[in-house]
Structure formats: structure tokens, C-alpha cells
Amino acid sequence: MDETVATRNTNYASNNESILHLQRRTSGMKNLGMFSVVKWFSSLYLSLKKTNSHL
């Protein structure tokens, strides 16, 4: 019985690790997406500022 419990715990731990890994990957992708959006907005804002200053 102790052996099966230990095996179950190890399986649970490895599943937990993979879930955490997936969460970390998705949050990283979200951060990357936010970063690219912010970068795009700032470049858009700068280009608008440049065109406004020329007028």
C-alpha cells in the first residue's frame, strides 16, 4: 500500500510540474503579446507625433 501511495504522489507531483510549466509558458506568451502591443502603440504614437510636428 505504501508503494502505491508513493507512486501516486510522484505522478501527482510530475503532473503538477507540467501544469505549472504550461501556465508559465502561456503567461510568458501573454507578456510577449502585451509587450508587442505596447511596442506597436508607442511606434504608432511616435509616428503620429512626427507627422503632427511637420504640419
Short mmCIF file of C-alpha atoms in Angstrom, two decimals:
data_model
loop_
_atom_site.label_atom_id
_atom_site.label_comp_id
_atom_site.label_asym_id
_atom_site.label_seq_id
_atom_site.Cartn_x
_atom_site.Cartn_y
_atom_site.Cartn_z
CA MET A 1 0.00 0.00 0.00
CA ASP A 2 2.81 2.42 0.85
CA GLU A 3 4.36 1.81 -2.55
CA THR A 4 1.18 2.68 -4.44
CA VAL A 5 0.73 5.85 -2.39
CA ALA A 6 4.32 6.87 -3.12
CA THR A 7 3.81 6.19 -6.84
CA ARG A 8 0.60 8.18 -6.81
CA ASN A 9 2.35 11.09 -5.10
CA THR A 10 5.16 11.09 -7.64
CA ASN A 11 2.68 11.00 -10.51
CA TYR A 12 0.75 13.84 -8.90
CA ALA A 13 3.95 15.87 -8.46
CA SER A 14 5.00 15.35 -12.08
CA ASN A 15 1.51 16.31 -13.30
CA ASN A 16 1.63 19.40 -11.13
CA GLU A 17 5.00 20.33 -12.57
CA SER A 18 3.79 20.02 -16.16
CA ILE A 19 0.71 22.13 -15.34
CA LEU A 20 2.91 24.80 -13.79
CA HIS A 21 5.19 24.64 -16.81
CA LEU A 22 2.23 25.12 -19.15
CA GLN A 23 0.95 28.04 -17.08
CA ARG A 24 4.39 29.64 -17.11
CA ARG A 25 4.60 29.23 -20.90
CA THR A 26 1.15 30.73 -21.50
CA SER A 27 1.83 33.67 -19.17
CA GLY A 28 5.12 34.24 -20.96
CA MET A 29 3.31 34.29 -24.29
CA LYS A 30 0.76 36.73 -22.85
CA ASN A 31 3.54 39.02 -21.62
CA LEU A 32 5.19 38.84 -25.03
CA GLY A 33 1.90 39.73 -26.70
CA MET A 34 1.37 42.67 -24.36
CA PHE A 35 4.94 43.82 -24.98
CA SER A 36 4.49 43.71 -28.77
CA VAL A 37 1.18 45.60 -28.50
CA VAL A 38 2.79 48.26 -26.31
CA LYS A 39 5.72 48.50 -28.73
CA TRP A 40 3.32 48.84 -31.66
CA PHE A 41 1.31 51.54 -29.89
CA SER A 42 4.42 53.51 -28.95
CA SER A 43 5.74 53.36 -32.53
CA LEU A 44 2.33 54.46 -33.81
CA TYR A 45 2.26 57.29 -31.28
CA LEU A 46 5.77 58.42 -32.22
CA SER A 47 4.96 58.38 -35.94
CA LEU A 48 1.79 60.40 -35.27
CA LYS A 49 3.79 62.86 -33.19
CA LYS A 50 6.33 63.23 -36.01
CA THR A 51 3.64 63.88 -38.64
CA ASN A 52 1.90 66.39 -36.33
CA SER A 53 5.13 68.30 -35.73
CA HIS A 54 5.67 68.57 -39.50
CA LEU A 55 2.23 70.15 -40.02
#
